[in-house]
Every structure is written in C-alpha cells, then in structure tokens.
Short mmCIF file of C-alpha atoms in Angstrom, two decimals:
data_model
loop_
_atom_site.label_atom_id
_atom_site.label_comp_id
_atom_site.label_asym_id
_atom_site.label_seq_id
_atom_site.Cartn_x
_atom_site.Cartn_y
_atom_site.Cartn_z
CA MET A 194 -19.93 -28.46 7.84
CA LYS A 195 -19.30 -31.78 9.61
CA ILE A 196 -16.80 -33.84 7.73
CA MET A 197 -17.82 -37.51 7.53
CA ILE A 198 -15.23 -39.49 5.69
CA TYR A 199 -14.91 -43.05 6.86
CA LYS A 200 -16.85 -44.67 9.68
CA GLY A 201 -14.75 -45.24 12.77
CA ILE A 202 -11.59 -43.59 11.31
CA LEU A 203 -10.26 -40.36 12.77
CA LEU A 204 -9.39 -37.45 10.50
CA SER A 205 -5.69 -38.06 11.37
CA ALA A 206 -6.00 -41.43 9.50
CA ILE A 207 -7.35 -39.61 6.42
CA ILE A 208 -4.36 -37.24 6.48
CA CYS A 209 -1.99 -40.09 5.77
CA PHE A 210 -3.38 -39.93 2.23
CA PHE A 211 -1.54 -36.67 1.82
CA GLY A 212 2.02 -37.70 2.64
CA CYS A 213 2.32 -37.86 6.46
CA LYS A 214 4.88 -40.36 7.75
CA LYS A 215 3.65 -43.27 9.87
CA GLU A 216 4.91 -46.65 10.77
CA GLN A 217 4.35 -49.04 7.93
CA ASN A 218 1.79 -51.23 9.78
CA GLU A 219 -0.27 -48.09 10.61
CA VAL A 220 -0.28 -47.04 7.00
CA GLU A 221 -1.33 -50.45 5.82
CA ASN A 222 -4.17 -50.60 8.41
CA SER A 223 -5.40 -47.17 7.31
CA LYS A 224 -5.37 -48.31 3.64
CA GLU A 225 -7.25 -51.44 4.44
CA SER A 226 -9.87 -49.55 6.46
CA THR A 227 -10.46 -46.98 3.70
CA GLU A 228 -10.92 -49.68 1.14
CA GLN A 229 -13.60 -51.47 3.22
CA THR A 230 -15.58 -48.62 4.76
CA ASN A 231 -18.11 -46.24 3.00
CA ASP A 232 -20.36 -44.26 5.27
CA LEU A 233 -21.26 -41.67 2.62
CA GLY A 234 -24.12 -43.33 0.92
CA LEU A 235 -22.11 -43.62 -2.27
CA SER A 236 -22.00 -46.60 -4.58
CA PRO A 237 -18.66 -48.51 -4.61
CA GLU A 238 -17.81 -46.85 -8.00
CA ALA A 239 -18.58 -43.41 -6.65
CA PHE A 240 -16.64 -44.06 -3.47
CA GLU A 241 -13.55 -45.02 -5.32
CA ALA A 242 -13.74 -41.76 -7.29
CA TYR A 243 -14.34 -39.92 -4.05
CA LYS A 244 -11.18 -41.24 -2.41
CA THR A 245 -9.12 -40.49 -5.50
CA THR A 246 -10.63 -36.99 -5.79
CA VAL A 247 -9.73 -36.08 -2.20
CA LYS A 248 -6.15 -36.95 -2.91
CA ALA A 249 -5.98 -35.29 -6.36
CA TYR A 250 -7.75 -32.09 -5.37
CA THR A 251 -5.42 -31.62 -2.35
CA TRP A 252 -2.29 -32.56 -4.15
CA GLY A 253 -3.05 -30.17 -7.06
CA TYR A 254 -4.27 -27.25 -5.02
CA PRO A 255 -0.91 -25.44 -4.72
CA LEU A 256 -0.39 -25.78 -8.52
CA MET A 257 -3.83 -24.33 -9.05
CA VAL A 258 -3.10 -21.41 -6.71
CA VAL A 259 0.08 -20.58 -8.63
CA GLY A 260 -1.59 -21.08 -12.02
CA ILE A 261 -4.60 -18.87 -11.29
CA THR A 262 -2.38 -16.18 -9.62
CA ALA A 263 -0.16 -16.19 -12.64
CA ASP A 264 -3.19 -15.83 -14.91
CA GLU A 265 -4.52 -12.86 -12.97
CA VAL A 266 -1.16 -11.11 -12.29
CA THR A 267 0.09 -11.36 -15.90
CA MET A 268 -3.21 -10.08 -17.45
CA VAL A 269 -1.70 -6.64 -18.09
CA PRO A 270 -0.06 -5.05 -21.21
CA LYS A 271 2.99 -3.76 -19.23
CA PRO A 272 4.44 -3.72 -15.69
CA MET A 273 2.08 -1.89 -13.31
CA PRO A 274 2.69 -0.10 -9.96
CA ASN A 275 0.91 -2.92 -8.09
CA GLY A 276 3.58 -5.46 -9.10
CA HIS A 277 1.46 -7.00 -11.90
CA ALA A 278 3.41 -7.58 -15.10
CA PRO A 279 3.19 -9.67 -18.31
CA ILE A 280 4.65 -13.20 -18.23
CA ASN A 281 8.44 -13.15 -18.21
CA GLN A 282 8.65 -9.54 -17.06
CA MET A 283 9.45 -8.07 -13.65
CA GLY A 284 6.77 -6.09 -11.76
CA ASN A 285 7.46 -3.95 -8.76
CA VAL A 286 5.16 -2.67 -6.00
CA ALA A 287 5.78 1.06 -6.12
CA LYS A 288 4.64 2.05 -2.64
CA LEU A 289 5.21 1.20 0.95
CA MET A 290 2.04 -0.31 2.50
CA THR A 291 0.31 1.80 5.15
CA ALA A 292 -2.62 1.44 7.51
CA ALA A 293 -4.88 2.86 4.83
CA ASP A 294 -4.19 -0.16 2.61
CA THR A 295 -6.70 -3.03 3.01
CA ASP A 296 -6.23 -4.89 -0.27
CA VAL A 297 -3.75 -7.45 1.14
CA VAL A 298 -3.80 -9.12 4.56
CA SER A 299 -0.71 -9.43 6.73
CA SER A 300 1.23 -6.88 4.70
CA ASN A 301 4.91 -6.40 5.31
CA ALA A 302 6.24 -3.10 6.80
CA ASP A 303 9.88 -3.94 6.19
CA THR A 304 10.30 -4.55 2.53
CA MET A 305 8.85 -3.62 -0.84
CA TYR A 306 7.91 -6.37 -3.20
CA SER A 307 8.84 -7.34 -6.71
CA ASN A 308 7.12 -10.11 -8.66
CA ALA A 309 7.45 -12.14 -11.87
CA PHE A 310 6.12 -15.28 -13.40
CA LEU A 311 8.47 -17.15 -15.72
CA ASP A 312 7.45 -19.45 -18.52
CA LEU A 313 10.59 -21.58 -19.10
CA SER A 314 8.88 -23.59 -21.78
CA SER A 315 9.60 -20.65 -24.05
CA GLY A 316 13.30 -20.37 -23.18
CA ALA A 317 15.62 -19.49 -20.35
CA ALA A 318 15.50 -16.33 -18.28
CA ILE A 319 18.42 -14.05 -17.35
CA LEU A 320 17.68 -12.31 -14.05
CA SER A 321 19.79 -9.15 -13.58
CA VAL A 322 20.12 -7.53 -10.19
CA PRO A 323 21.95 -4.21 -9.36
CA GLU A 324 24.43 -3.39 -6.65
CA THR A 325 22.40 -2.75 -3.48
CA LYS A 326 25.45 -1.45 -1.41
CA GLY A 327 24.84 -3.79 1.49
CA ARG A 328 21.03 -3.32 1.54
CA TYR A 329 19.06 -6.47 2.22
CA TYR A 330 17.18 -7.96 -0.67
CA SER A 331 16.08 -11.48 -1.73
CA MET A 332 14.68 -13.05 -4.88
CA MET A 333 12.82 -16.22 -3.93
CA PHE A 334 12.29 -18.90 -6.57
CA SER A 335 9.14 -21.06 -6.11
CA ASP A 336 8.27 -23.86 -8.51
CA ALA A 337 4.72 -24.44 -9.85
CA TYR A 338 3.91 -26.47 -6.68
CA THR A 339 5.04 -23.75 -4.21
CA ASN A 340 8.24 -25.55 -3.32
CA ILE A 341 11.05 -23.05 -2.76
CA PHE A 342 14.09 -24.20 -4.73
CA ASP A 343 16.58 -21.30 -4.69
CA TYR A 344 17.41 -17.72 -3.73
CA VAL A 345 19.36 -14.87 -5.19
CA GLY A 346 20.08 -12.08 -2.67
CA SER A 347 22.01 -10.80 0.31
CA ARG A 348 22.12 -14.09 2.21
CA THR A 349 23.03 -16.38 -0.74
CA THR A 350 24.83 -14.35 -3.40
CA GLY A 351 25.69 -11.03 -1.69
CA THR A 352 24.74 -7.53 -2.76
CA LYS A 353 26.96 -7.00 -5.83
CA ALA A 354 25.42 -6.61 -9.22
CA GLY A 355 25.10 -9.81 -11.18
CA LYS A 356 23.28 -11.94 -13.78
CA TYR A 357 21.67 -15.33 -13.12
CA LEU A 358 20.39 -17.82 -15.63
CA VAL A 359 17.11 -19.52 -14.79
CA VAL A 360 16.45 -22.68 -16.81
CA GLY A 361 13.59 -25.24 -16.91
CA PRO A 362 13.92 -28.95 -16.53
CA ASP A 363 14.34 -29.52 -20.32
CA TRP A 364 16.78 -26.69 -21.05
CA LYS A 365 19.73 -27.75 -23.26
CA GLY A 366 21.05 -24.41 -24.35
CA GLU A 367 24.43 -22.82 -23.70
CA THR A 368 25.15 -20.52 -20.77
CA PRO A 369 25.92 -16.93 -21.85
CA LYS A 370 29.10 -15.23 -20.72
CA GLY A 371 28.94 -13.22 -17.54
CA ILE A 372 26.45 -15.49 -15.80
CA ILE A 373 27.28 -15.96 -12.05
CA LYS A 374 25.08 -18.96 -11.46
CA VAL A 375 22.69 -21.29 -13.34
CA ILE A 376 19.49 -21.88 -11.40
CA LYS A 377 17.52 -24.93 -12.54
CA SER A 378 13.82 -25.04 -11.81
CA PRO A 379 12.03 -28.39 -11.43
CA THR A 380 9.02 -26.99 -13.30
CA ASN A 381 8.50 -24.78 -16.33
CA LEU A 382 6.36 -22.27 -14.44
CA VAL A 383 8.26 -20.33 -11.89
CA TRP A 384 7.05 -17.67 -9.39
CA LEU A 385 9.75 -15.24 -8.55
CA ILE A 386 9.06 -13.01 -5.46
CA GLY A 387 11.47 -10.21 -4.62
CA ARG A 388 11.77 -8.29 -1.33
CA THR A 389 13.91 -5.16 -0.85
CA LEU A 390 14.47 -3.59 2.58
CA VAL A 391 12.89 -0.15 3.00
CA ASP A 392 13.43 2.21 5.97
CA GLY A 393 10.23 4.19 5.97
CA VAL A 394 8.54 6.45 3.46
CA SER A 395 11.57 8.64 2.97
CA ASP A 396 13.59 5.62 1.76
CA VAL A 397 11.03 4.63 -0.94
CA PRO A 398 12.75 6.55 -3.77
CA ASN A 399 15.98 4.69 -3.01
CA VAL A 400 14.19 1.40 -3.24
CA HIS A 401 12.62 2.52 -6.59
CA ALA A 402 16.12 3.04 -7.97
CA ILE A 403 17.09 -0.48 -6.97
CA GLN A 404 13.91 -2.03 -8.32
CA LYS A 405 14.60 -0.52 -11.77
CA GLY A 406 17.72 -2.67 -11.82
CA TYR A 407 15.73 -5.94 -11.41
CA THR A 408 15.19 -7.03 -14.97
CA ILE A 409 14.40 -10.28 -16.84
CA THR A 410 15.65 -11.02 -20.34
CA MET A 411 14.54 -14.18 -22.16
CA ILE A 412 16.71 -16.44 -24.30
CA PRO A 413 14.04 -17.84 -26.68
CA VAL A 414 14.10 -21.42 -27.93
CA LYS A 415 14.53 -21.90 -31.65
CA SER A 416 11.04 -23.29 -32.37
CA GLU A 417 7.97 -21.13 -32.15
CA ILE A 418 5.94 -21.60 -28.97
CA LYS A 419 2.66 -19.87 -28.33
CA PRO A 420 2.39 -17.52 -25.31
CA TRP A 421 1.66 -19.19 -21.94
CA LYS A 422 -2.01 -18.31 -21.53
CA GLU A 423 -2.83 -18.90 -25.20
CA ARG A 424 -0.97 -22.20 -25.18
CA LEU A 425 -2.81 -23.51 -22.15
CA GLY A 426 -6.20 -22.19 -23.29
CA LEU A 427 -7.15 -21.12 -19.75
CA VAL A 428 -10.48 -19.34 -19.33
CA THR A 429 -10.34 -17.10 -16.27
CA PRO A 430 -13.38 -17.49 -14.07
CA LYS A 431 -15.78 -14.48 -13.81
CA PRO A 432 -16.14 -12.25 -11.84
CA MET A 433 -12.56 -11.58 -11.00
CA ALA A 434 -11.71 -12.10 -7.35
CA PRO A 435 -8.68 -12.94 -5.24
CA PRO A 436 -7.15 -16.18 -6.59
CA VAL A 437 -8.11 -18.41 -3.66
CA THR A 438 -11.68 -17.10 -3.74
CA MET A 439 -12.02 -17.87 -7.48
CA LEU A 440 -10.40 -21.28 -6.97
CA ASN A 441 -12.58 -22.27 -4.06
CA ASN A 442 -15.68 -21.47 -6.08
CA MET A 443 -14.68 -23.42 -9.16
CA ASP A 444 -16.89 -26.23 -10.35
CA TRP A 445 -15.24 -29.66 -10.58
CA ARG A 446 -14.91 -29.66 -14.35
CA THR A 447 -13.18 -26.28 -14.50
CA TYR A 448 -10.94 -27.17 -11.56
CA PHE A 449 -9.64 -30.43 -13.06
CA ASP A 450 -9.49 -28.95 -16.59
CA TRP A 451 -7.14 -26.20 -15.27
CA LEU A 452 -5.23 -28.67 -13.21
CA GLY A 453 -4.73 -31.08 -16.13
CA LYS A 454 -3.39 -28.30 -18.37
CA LEU A 455 -1.01 -27.11 -15.70
CA MET A 456 0.13 -30.69 -15.06
CA LYS A 457 0.98 -31.22 -18.73
CA GLU A 458 3.29 -28.14 -18.51
CA ASN A 459 4.79 -29.01 -15.16
CA PRO A 460 5.37 -32.79 -14.78
CA VAL A 461 6.87 -34.18 -11.58
CA THR A 462 9.33 -37.11 -11.00
CA GLY A 463 10.16 -39.77 -8.43
CA ASN A 464 7.79 -40.56 -5.57
CA GLU A 465 5.49 -37.68 -6.48
CA LYS A 466 5.00 -39.16 -9.94
CA THR A 467 4.14 -42.49 -8.35
CA TYR A 468 1.71 -40.82 -5.99
CA THR A 469 -0.28 -39.41 -8.88
CA GLU A 470 -0.61 -42.61 -10.83
CA GLU A 471 -4.06 -43.45 -9.52
CA PHE A 472 -5.39 -40.07 -10.66
CA LYS A 473 -5.87 -41.61 -14.06
CA SER A 474 -8.97 -43.45 -12.72
CA ILE A 475 -10.72 -40.08 -12.77
CA GLY A 476 -9.23 -39.09 -16.09
CA LEU A 477 -6.34 -36.94 -14.79
CA THR A 478 -2.80 -37.49 -16.16
CA PHE A 479 0.34 -35.54 -16.99
CA GLU A 480 0.24 -36.83 -20.54
CA ASN A 481 -3.35 -35.91 -21.53
CA GLY A 482 -4.46 -33.46 -18.84
CA PHE A 483 -8.13 -34.04 -17.76
CA ASP A 484 -10.23 -36.30 -19.96
CA THR A 485 -13.92 -36.45 -19.02
CA SER A 486 -14.96 -38.78 -21.85
CA LYS A 487 -14.89 -41.88 -19.65
CA ILE A 488 -16.26 -40.42 -16.37
CA THR A 489 -19.56 -42.11 -15.43
CA PRO A 490 -22.43 -40.43 -13.63
CA GLU A 491 -21.49 -42.44 -10.51
CA GLN A 492 -17.91 -41.23 -10.64
CA GLN A 493 -19.14 -37.64 -11.00
CA LYS A 494 -21.05 -38.01 -7.73
CA GLY A 495 -17.89 -39.12 -6.02
CA ILE A 496 -15.81 -36.28 -7.58
CA GLU A 497 -18.20 -33.64 -6.47
CA LYS A 498 -18.38 -34.93 -3.00
CA GLY A 499 -14.65 -35.48 -2.86
CA ILE A 500 -13.86 -31.80 -3.87
CA ALA A 501 -16.21 -30.48 -1.14
CA ASP A 502 -14.71 -32.61 1.54
CA ALA A 503 -11.14 -32.10 0.43
CA LEU A 504 -11.57 -28.31 0.68
CA GLU A 505 -12.99 -28.66 4.19
CA ILE A 506 -10.13 -30.85 5.30
CA MET A 507 -7.60 -28.28 3.93
CA LYS A 508 -9.40 -25.39 5.65
CA LYS A 509 -9.34 -27.28 8.94
CA ARG A 510 -5.60 -27.95 8.57
CA ALA A 511 -4.95 -24.33 7.61
CA ALA A 512 -6.64 -23.11 10.82
CA GLU A 513 -4.40 -25.30 12.94
CA LYS A 514 -1.03 -24.31 14.26
CA MET A 515 2.04 -25.72 12.45
CA GLY A 516 5.51 -26.20 13.77
CA THR A 517 6.69 -24.97 17.20
CA ASP A 518 4.60 -23.41 19.96
CA HIS A 519 6.31 -21.48 22.74
CA GLU A 520 4.74 -19.18 25.32
CA GLY A 521 2.00 -18.09 22.97
CA TRP A 522 4.11 -17.84 19.85
CA SER A 523 3.93 -20.22 16.89
CA TYR A 524 6.46 -20.75 14.07
CA ASP A 525 7.42 -23.31 11.49
CA LEU A 526 11.11 -24.09 10.84
CA ASN A 527 10.14 -26.23 7.80
CA ALA A 528 8.22 -23.60 5.87
CA GLY A 529 8.73 -23.73 2.12
CA LYS A 530 10.03 -27.25 2.22
CA TRP A 531 7.00 -29.37 2.13
CA GLY A 532 8.46 -32.62 0.86
CA GLU A 533 5.72 -35.22 0.51
CA ASP A 534 3.36 -33.61 3.05
CA TYR A 535 0.80 -32.66 0.42
CA LEU A 536 -1.90 -31.65 2.88
CA VAL A 537 0.30 -29.08 4.66
CA ARG A 538 1.49 -27.81 1.31
CA ALA A 539 -2.12 -27.29 0.25
CA ALA A 540 -3.18 -25.75 3.54
CA ILE A 541 -0.36 -23.14 3.32
CA ALA A 542 -1.26 -22.42 -0.30
CA LEU A 543 -4.81 -21.80 0.90
CA ARG A 544 -3.78 -19.69 3.94
CA SER A 545 -0.59 -17.79 3.07
CA VAL A 546 1.08 -18.65 -0.24
CA GLY A 547 4.53 -17.25 -0.90
CA GLN A 548 6.23 -17.95 2.42
CA ASN A 549 10.01 -17.75 2.70
CA THR A 550 11.99 -20.68 3.99
CA ALA A 551 13.01 -20.29 7.55
CA GLN A 552 16.65 -19.85 6.47
CA GLU A 553 15.73 -16.63 4.66
CA ALA A 554 13.06 -15.20 7.00
CA LEU A 555 11.29 -16.73 9.94
CA TYR A 556 7.78 -15.62 10.77
CA ILE A 557 6.87 -15.99 14.50
CA ASN A 558 3.19 -15.20 15.19
CA SER A 559 1.09 -14.79 18.31
CA VAL A 560 -2.52 -14.08 19.17
CA LEU A 561 -1.94 -15.26 22.81
CA ASP A 562 -0.13 -14.01 25.74
CA LYS A 563 2.36 -16.08 27.81
CA GLU A 564 -0.53 -17.61 29.81
CA GLY A 565 -2.40 -18.65 26.64
CA LYS A 566 -5.06 -15.89 26.87
CA VAL A 567 -6.23 -14.07 23.77
CA LEU A 568 -4.43 -10.75 23.21
CA ASP A 569 -6.97 -7.93 23.62
CA ALA A 570 -5.73 -4.37 24.04
CA SER A 571 -9.27 -3.15 24.94
CA GLN A 572 -8.86 -5.11 28.15
CA ASN A 573 -5.11 -5.12 28.97
CA ASN A 574 -1.76 -3.54 28.31
CA TYR A 575 1.10 -5.84 27.35
CA SER A 576 4.87 -5.98 27.03
CA VAL A 577 7.51 -8.36 25.87
CA THR A 578 11.03 -8.26 27.23
CA PHE A 579 14.16 -9.69 25.63
CA PRO A 580 16.90 -10.37 28.24
CA LYS A 581 20.35 -8.90 27.70
CA GLY A 582 22.06 -10.75 24.87
CA GLU A 583 18.83 -12.49 23.87
CA LEU A 584 17.48 -10.26 21.04
CA PRO A 585 15.93 -12.04 18.09
CA PRO A 586 18.88 -13.84 16.35
CA ALA A 587 18.91 -12.08 13.00
CA ASP A 588 21.93 -11.74 10.69
CA ALA A 589 19.99 -9.17 8.66
CA PHE A 590 17.29 -7.46 10.82
CA TRP A 591 14.15 -8.20 12.89
CA SER A 592 10.84 -6.51 13.57
CA ILE A 593 7.52 -7.01 15.35
CA THR A 594 4.50 -5.96 13.29
CA MET A 595 1.06 -5.18 14.69
CA TYR A 596 -2.14 -6.40 13.03
CA ASN A 597 -5.81 -6.07 14.06
CA ASP A 598 -8.09 -9.13 14.24
CA GLN A 599 -8.72 -8.78 10.46
CA ASN A 600 -4.92 -9.01 9.79
CA PHE A 601 -4.59 -5.38 8.68
CA PHE A 602 -2.22 -2.69 9.92
CA VAL A 603 -3.36 -0.57 12.86
CA PRO A 604 -3.67 3.23 12.41
CA ASN A 605 -2.03 5.13 15.25
CA PRO A 606 -0.89 8.66 16.07
CA ILE A 607 2.80 8.01 15.59
CA HIS A 608 2.31 5.99 12.32
CA ARG A 609 4.35 3.06 13.64
CA LEU A 610 3.24 -0.17 12.13
CA ALA A 611 6.22 -2.20 13.32
CA ILE A 612 9.15 -1.95 15.78
CA GLY A 613 12.56 -3.54 15.60
CA ASN A 614 16.26 -3.18 15.53
CA ARG A 615 15.98 -0.42 12.93
CA THR A 616 13.69 1.74 15.14
CA LYS A 617 16.09 4.51 16.14
CA GLU A 618 13.92 5.75 18.97
CA MET A 619 13.92 2.44 20.81
CA LYS A 620 16.09 2.28 23.87
CA PRO A 621 17.26 -0.70 26.02
CA ASN A 622 16.70 -0.88 29.77
CA THR A 623 19.51 -0.01 32.23
CA ASP A 624 20.31 -3.74 32.67
CA GLY A 625 20.78 -4.27 28.95
CA SER A 626 17.46 -5.98 28.35
CA LEU A 627 14.88 -4.56 25.86
CA THR A 628 11.16 -4.08 26.60
CA ILE A 629 8.56 -3.38 23.97
CA TYR A 630 5.22 -2.00 25.21
CA ILE A 631 2.19 -3.26 23.33
CA GLN A 632 -0.96 -1.25 24.17
CA LYS A 633 -3.52 1.07 22.69
CA GLU A 634 -2.45 4.14 24.62
CA GLU A 635 1.03 5.71 24.56
CA PRO A 636 3.12 4.66 27.54
CA LYS A 637 4.33 7.67 29.38
CA GLY A 638 8.05 8.22 28.74
CA LYS A 639 8.29 5.07 26.63
CA THR A 640 7.14 6.26 23.20
CA GLY A 641 10.33 4.97 21.57
CA ASN A 642 9.54 1.43 22.74
CA TRP A 643 5.82 1.53 21.98
CA LEU A 644 4.10 -0.72 19.46
CA PRO A 645 0.58 0.79 19.18
CA ALA A 646 -2.29 -1.77 19.44
CA PRO A 647 -5.91 -1.47 18.38
CA ASN A 648 -8.78 -1.14 20.82
CA GLY A 649 -9.56 -4.83 20.63
CA LYS A 650 -8.05 -8.21 19.70
CA PHE A 651 -4.85 -8.26 17.71
CA ARG A 652 -2.06 -10.36 16.31
CA VAL A 653 1.71 -9.63 16.32
CA SER A 654 4.28 -11.06 13.95
CA LEU A 655 7.88 -11.27 14.85
CA ARG A 656 9.91 -11.47 11.59
CA ILE A 657 13.50 -12.54 11.74
CA TYR A 658 15.34 -11.97 8.42
CA VAL A 659 18.25 -14.32 7.91
CA PRO A 660 17.99 -16.06 11.30
CA ASN A 661 21.16 -17.66 12.54
CA ASN A 662 21.90 -20.90 14.28
CA LYS A 663 20.74 -19.69 17.66
CA ILE A 664 17.25 -20.70 16.45
CA LEU A 665 17.99 -22.79 13.36
CA ASN A 666 19.74 -26.16 13.30
CA GLY A 667 18.88 -27.17 16.85
CA GLY A 668 19.55 -23.73 18.40
CA LYS A 669 18.07 -22.98 21.78
CA TRP A 670 16.80 -19.39 21.35
CA THR A 671 13.06 -19.07 21.79
CA PRO A 672 10.92 -15.88 21.89
CA PRO A 673 9.89 -14.62 25.30
CA GLY A 674 6.15 -14.60 26.01
CA ILE A 675 3.99 -11.54 25.88
CA VAL A 676 2.83 -10.55 29.39
CA LYS A 677 0.11 -8.28 30.83
CA THR A 678 1.29 -5.08 32.42
CA LYS A 679 -0.48 -2.61 34.81
#
C-alpha cells in the first residue's frame, strides 16, 4: 500500500509527529506544512481528525499491545505451564523451547520465562524471589506503555532471596517489614517478565525449583475494587489470535474504546500528558476514555483513514534497522528507553514487545555477512572469529542463536540451537582467538565450534547478558563480521 500523507512532504517529516527531535525551525515548518496541505481528498474537518488519529493511534499502540496481551494471558483460572496466569499471579513457562516449537518466533535458548501482569489499582504487590546460588535471573518491570522502569535480579539486586514491594502511582500504604526495596511503577498496569538461566534439558528441573520460589502476594486496598477485566469492561475480539494480529484487525471504535479504558486506568504526566491534549478533538481523554457522541460522519472518515495509514507507517518503521549497524550486525543501545519517540516505541511493540534494556541484555542480530550479502547456507559456509581478548563483553554470559528465515529454531543432528561461552565442547584457536563455524554440514574436526544452519537463508542473534562498558557507555567493542569460508 502506497502511503500518501501530505503533498510534497517526506515521510521523515511526518515522523516528527511522534516525538523525533529536530531543530525548532524544522519542527515549525513541518507543522505549518501539515496544517496547509491535504492531498487525501478529505474535507478540512476529516483531515483534522485524520492528523490527530495518526498521532493517537501510534501513541496508544504500545498500551493496546500490553492491554490485549494482559487480557489474553490472564484469561485462565490458575497458573498454566505456558506461563499464563490470572492477574496478580506468577506464571512460569515449564519447558525449554526446542526446534519442534513453532508457537513463538525468535525464542530464547538460554533462559526459561516467567510472566505476570499486576493490577496495582487493587493494591500493592510483594514479589518474592528465592536464592538462586549465583545463577543468572532477571525480573523486568515494564509499565503499561512498554517503558522499562526497574529490574530485580542478578545484575541489580544479586542472587539472594528477598522480597520487593511494587506500588502504583497512587499508593499511600505502609511498607511491610522485611522489604528490601520499594519499586514504584508509573502506571497501575505492570507487565513483569522473568528470565532464568537454563543449561540445557538436564537443567530444567533445577529451574523449576527456582521458579516455584517466584511468588506474588497482594496487599489489598481497603475499599472494594472490581477485578481488572470486569472493571474495564473489555470485550475480547473473536476469534482469538496472537495479540498483535487481533489488534491490527480491530475496527476503529473497538480500538479507541479499549484505548480509552486503558488510558483512564493508566494516566501519564509531564510532556506526554501535554502531547495527548489534542486527542480530545476525536473524543479521547484520560478522564472520560473514548466518547463517540460528538464524532461527526466527516471525522469518522478521517479516523478510519488515519488508523490505516498510521499502521502502515508503524510497519514501515518496524521493518527498518534501529540503532547501530556494524559489518552486517544491527543493535540498539537505547532499547526499552523510548522517551518521547512514540513512533519507535510503537514499532517495537508491533515487532518485538518485551525487549530488555541494553544494560540487562543486548541483542545483536544479523541477516547479512560482512560484505552486506544475505546469509544463505544453501549457497555458502560461514564463520565468525573473535580475536584473542575480544570475546563478547558479558558480565553474565553470551550466546549466538540460529534461526531460519521464519525466525524459528533450526533442527539439526546435534540438537544445538545456540553456541556460546557455556558450550563446553567449544575450543579456542591456538592463537587464543575463537572461531565459530556457521554452516549446514558439520565441519570436519570442528563439531564443538559448529552452529548448525538451515539449507537456506537464516538469521543469527548474538545475545550479551549484562554487557559491560566495553560496549556500553561509549565502549569501543564491536562484533566481528560473518565471513564466507571455503
């Protein structure tokens, strides 16, 4: 679909609607142009609704992803083995993902997941974690808009047992005894994502024992508050599908009705509050949710067109590289900290919601070799060599995971989905460097250093857990490019 927004204005000028930073005169020129130009065949009234809708839809998309995911994941009577659990309860994924699992793209071969949605309107939550005896784990706290605001885990709080109080923006209660830290959320809806290191299938029972120690206990408020879903009155779209699929197929009334209800529960402050003021022109406010009573037929035309074009803009941004490119690799040191860049925040929610911040885990991806050619193991063998002393700078651990062109694990005869510093069979070269062989057939005498590839195109993901200042904070470490081998 060709996106025609404003005559004579590049898409980059449109993106300034969503929080990019430009010189003041450029911003003013863009604003003036958008006010004067309408090449969509809309009436002036419809065009004004269109412009506001593009902003409102994009700004609210992450909140909608979190809301609809919470609705789907908590729609169970008790915690389930797939990590689903009722609101304010911890769910744990009971298995290590394998090449046979195709329910989730870009699965993780290093950790097992835990998951909880907290409704802090109904009280405060006490998160209890067990002693992990030095084993890596993290509990990532995301607000309702996908901004990461805190962590509990190896990097931030250590691996001793402890209790942490999670409170909402309006909490005025007392802190119970024995609480190590009070974690204040900017929003009442919180998505808590846990990750616990697992060393293969034989280690799964040990992780289960740790997961049993991840618990949530609520401190209720004095007044009676209806349960989250009942209170919001959300009606889940049918048929059930992955959250983003359901969201992208929503009609405009359902989308903004959900968004309005979630906004009432999760107000914002400061510049973000100012940014949303004009949404009231299409009936969307934090105070009253979404009110359609004053929307005219002309405004409806603009709203419908605005949603369609906003989604296309987001998809285009999601398909683009973000952050740093180096020798075929791509990574973003600002992941999880979106600030006022609402378009990027929405694009990530559309593409890969739930990312860690770079300080906790840095994801470095490649579909290209060092020369910029698409990786294809049906045509070439590849390798990547880390010079002596230049291994990925991880204070926890690192790994390189293989995915096919559909972003699923690759079946192979040695059942190796990822390779890294925990791969016991991997050996360095005589000069102290380390070479990993990336190809479809086993390299003779190099099995310990082999990352099996599919018979076709593929993607590799270098994950660095707790990266250090060699790559963060202006560090100079960069990943070496993947090269063709004979």
